[in-house]
Amino acid sequence: MTDPAAPLPAVTPWRLVLMLGALTAFAPMSIDMYLSSMPDIARTLHAGADDTQATLAAFFAGMAIGQFLYGPASDRFGRRPPLLLGIGIYVVASVVCAMAPSIQALIGARFVQALGGCAGAVIARAVVRDRFNHADTARVLSLMTLIMGLAPVLAPQFGGVVQVFAGWRGVFWTLTAFGLLIGLWIALSLTESRSEATAVQARSENPFRAYGALLSQKRLVGYGVAGALNGATLFTYISSAPDLIMGTYGHRPLTFNIIFAFNAVGIIGASQVNRLLLRRATPDRVLVRASIASIVAAFLLAAAAWSGVGGQFTVLPLLFAALSTYGLMAGNTMAGALSVDPIRAGSTSALMGGASFAAGALASWIGGLLHDGTARPVAAVMFACLIGSSLAIFLLAVPKDQRTKVPA
């Protein structure tokens, strides 16, 4: 296990950060590259808007379910074997997506694609906890967000270009190539990091017992709920953004991609601000302050959406502000959870990631039910989620004596 007092290496392990960041990019790449192709998918496969939207919901569901499988498996069998298996499943499913003859086939293939791709995010976080302590885990996760965050910036633009020249099927062939390249990189470069203590613990209990042990710990539940509801705000935005920006506000796909990328830059920038703040404050202290900022931003967004004052010129900047707080909170909730029970790092990572996608799928569904052609549903759902996230931080995750603590 990692020594809790071990300092972060003087030289940032950029090669490892790049590799693990690429693993966490499977989800954003698979989501963001095809968003602007959804109208073309509906037209080609003779599908309605609800069926086309189901391809996104199926991916969310696969990401939520699959993570619960890979976490315990990586604790028991090591990080590399489940990771390579997951990437292999992702590649095969991406081929099926590219060749899908119907919308039903595409929905099923997207579910399986997510079941494979989710291995990257789960195991990458476990590898970080294998190698670093609590504070340094938060810093490295922030660096990984910088790498992962390039996907929402570049993927919509690249996906739009691919869609123009090769259609939506070309987008999935591109994702196939992405999976193959990352799989080869992992096979050749990633060394095993799971400790023997973790292996012994995993072999002594089944996955249900492991998850039960984690859920019995109040602080971990707090971090989990906070992270899940924080993540739900991002998923709510992703699922509603095409309709809000291109439908409600009437922007063209190119403008949508620019706005989408700009919001991603906000998340990336906030994650790097978080990394700088961690030099002077603990992850828990930053998390408490960020949660307060998130509530303020979400409240202003909801007020603007419901009042209609300023229209999109008020809503879009406030949406940017609310989304940016995700970059301040995500790494710290994950690092906090991983610090509670580091010997079950794989299962903890799976629990956190699976809960986030499950909450995201539920929040997106609620947002869809409330859809009224305005920004009000997405603003209301985001505000409710961030209120719940902050309550979990204050009531469960962060003890009072940790809220103002400064690292030695």
Tab-separated table of N, CA and C in Angstrom, residues 70 73-74 77-87 119 123 192:
chain	number	residue	atom	x	y	z
A	70	TYR	N	-16.024	-4.502	-12.990
A	70	TYR	CA	-14.577	-4.379	-13.151
A	70	TYR	C	-13.861	-4.019	-11.853
A	73	ALA	N	-13.164	-7.135	-9.784
A	73	ALA	CA	-12.292	-7.995	-10.603
A	73	ALA	C	-10.858	-7.471	-10.605
A	74	SER	N	-10.702	-6.142	-10.651
A	74	SER	CA	-9.349	-5.579	-10.666
A	74	SER	C	-8.671	-5.726	-9.308
A	77	PHE	N	-7.947	-9.895	-9.493
A	77	PHE	CA	-7.096	-10.454	-10.551
A	77	PHE	C	-5.984	-9.507	-11.004
A	78	GLY	N	-5.952	-8.301	-10.456
A	78	GLY	CA	-4.951	-7.336	-10.896
A	78	GLY	C	-5.586	-6.311	-11.823
A	79	ARG	N	-4.878	-5.220	-12.060
A	79	ARG	CA	-5.440	-4.139	-12.866
A	79	ARG	C	-5.400	-4.443	-14.370
A	80	ARG	N	-4.362	-5.101	-14.838
A	80	ARG	CA	-4.183	-5.274	-16.281
A	80	ARG	C	-5.196	-6.226	-16.946
A	81	PRO	N	-5.413	-7.456	-16.438
A	81	PRO	CA	-6.298	-8.387	-17.171
A	81	PRO	C	-7.714	-7.864	-17.389
A	82	PRO	N	-8.414	-7.355	-16.358
A	82	PRO	CA	-9.766	-6.836	-16.613
A	82	PRO	C	-9.763	-5.628	-17.546
A	83	LEU	N	-8.705	-4.816	-17.450
A	83	LEU	CA	-8.619	-3.632	-18.298
A	83	LEU	C	-8.498	-4.014	-19.772
A	84	LEU	N	-7.634	-4.952	-20.067
A	84	LEU	CA	-7.462	-5.388	-21.459
A	84	LEU	C	-8.718	-6.092	-21.975
A	85	LEU	N	-9.384	-6.846	-21.105
A	85	LEU	CA	-10.638	-7.489	-21.502
A	85	LEU	C	-11.682	-6.434	-21.853
A	86	GLY	N	-11.814	-5.423	-21.009
A	86	GLY	CA	-12.789	-4.375	-21.261
A	86	GLY	C	-12.531	-3.632	-22.563
A	87	ILE	N	-11.275	-3.324	-22.827
A	87	ILE	CA	-10.948	-2.628	-24.070
A	87	ILE	C	-11.262	-3.507	-25.278
A	119	ALA	N	-14.282	0.018	-18.203
A	119	ALA	CA	-13.132	-0.552	-17.503
A	119	ALA	C	-12.007	0.468	-17.381
A	123	ILE	N	-10.515	1.378	-13.562
A	123	ILE	CA	-9.194	0.850	-13.223
A	123	ILE	C	-8.148	1.950	-13.203
A	192	GLU	N	1.707	-3.700	-13.550
A	192	GLU	CA	0.729	-4.035	-12.515
A	192	GLU	C	1.006	-3.217	-11.252
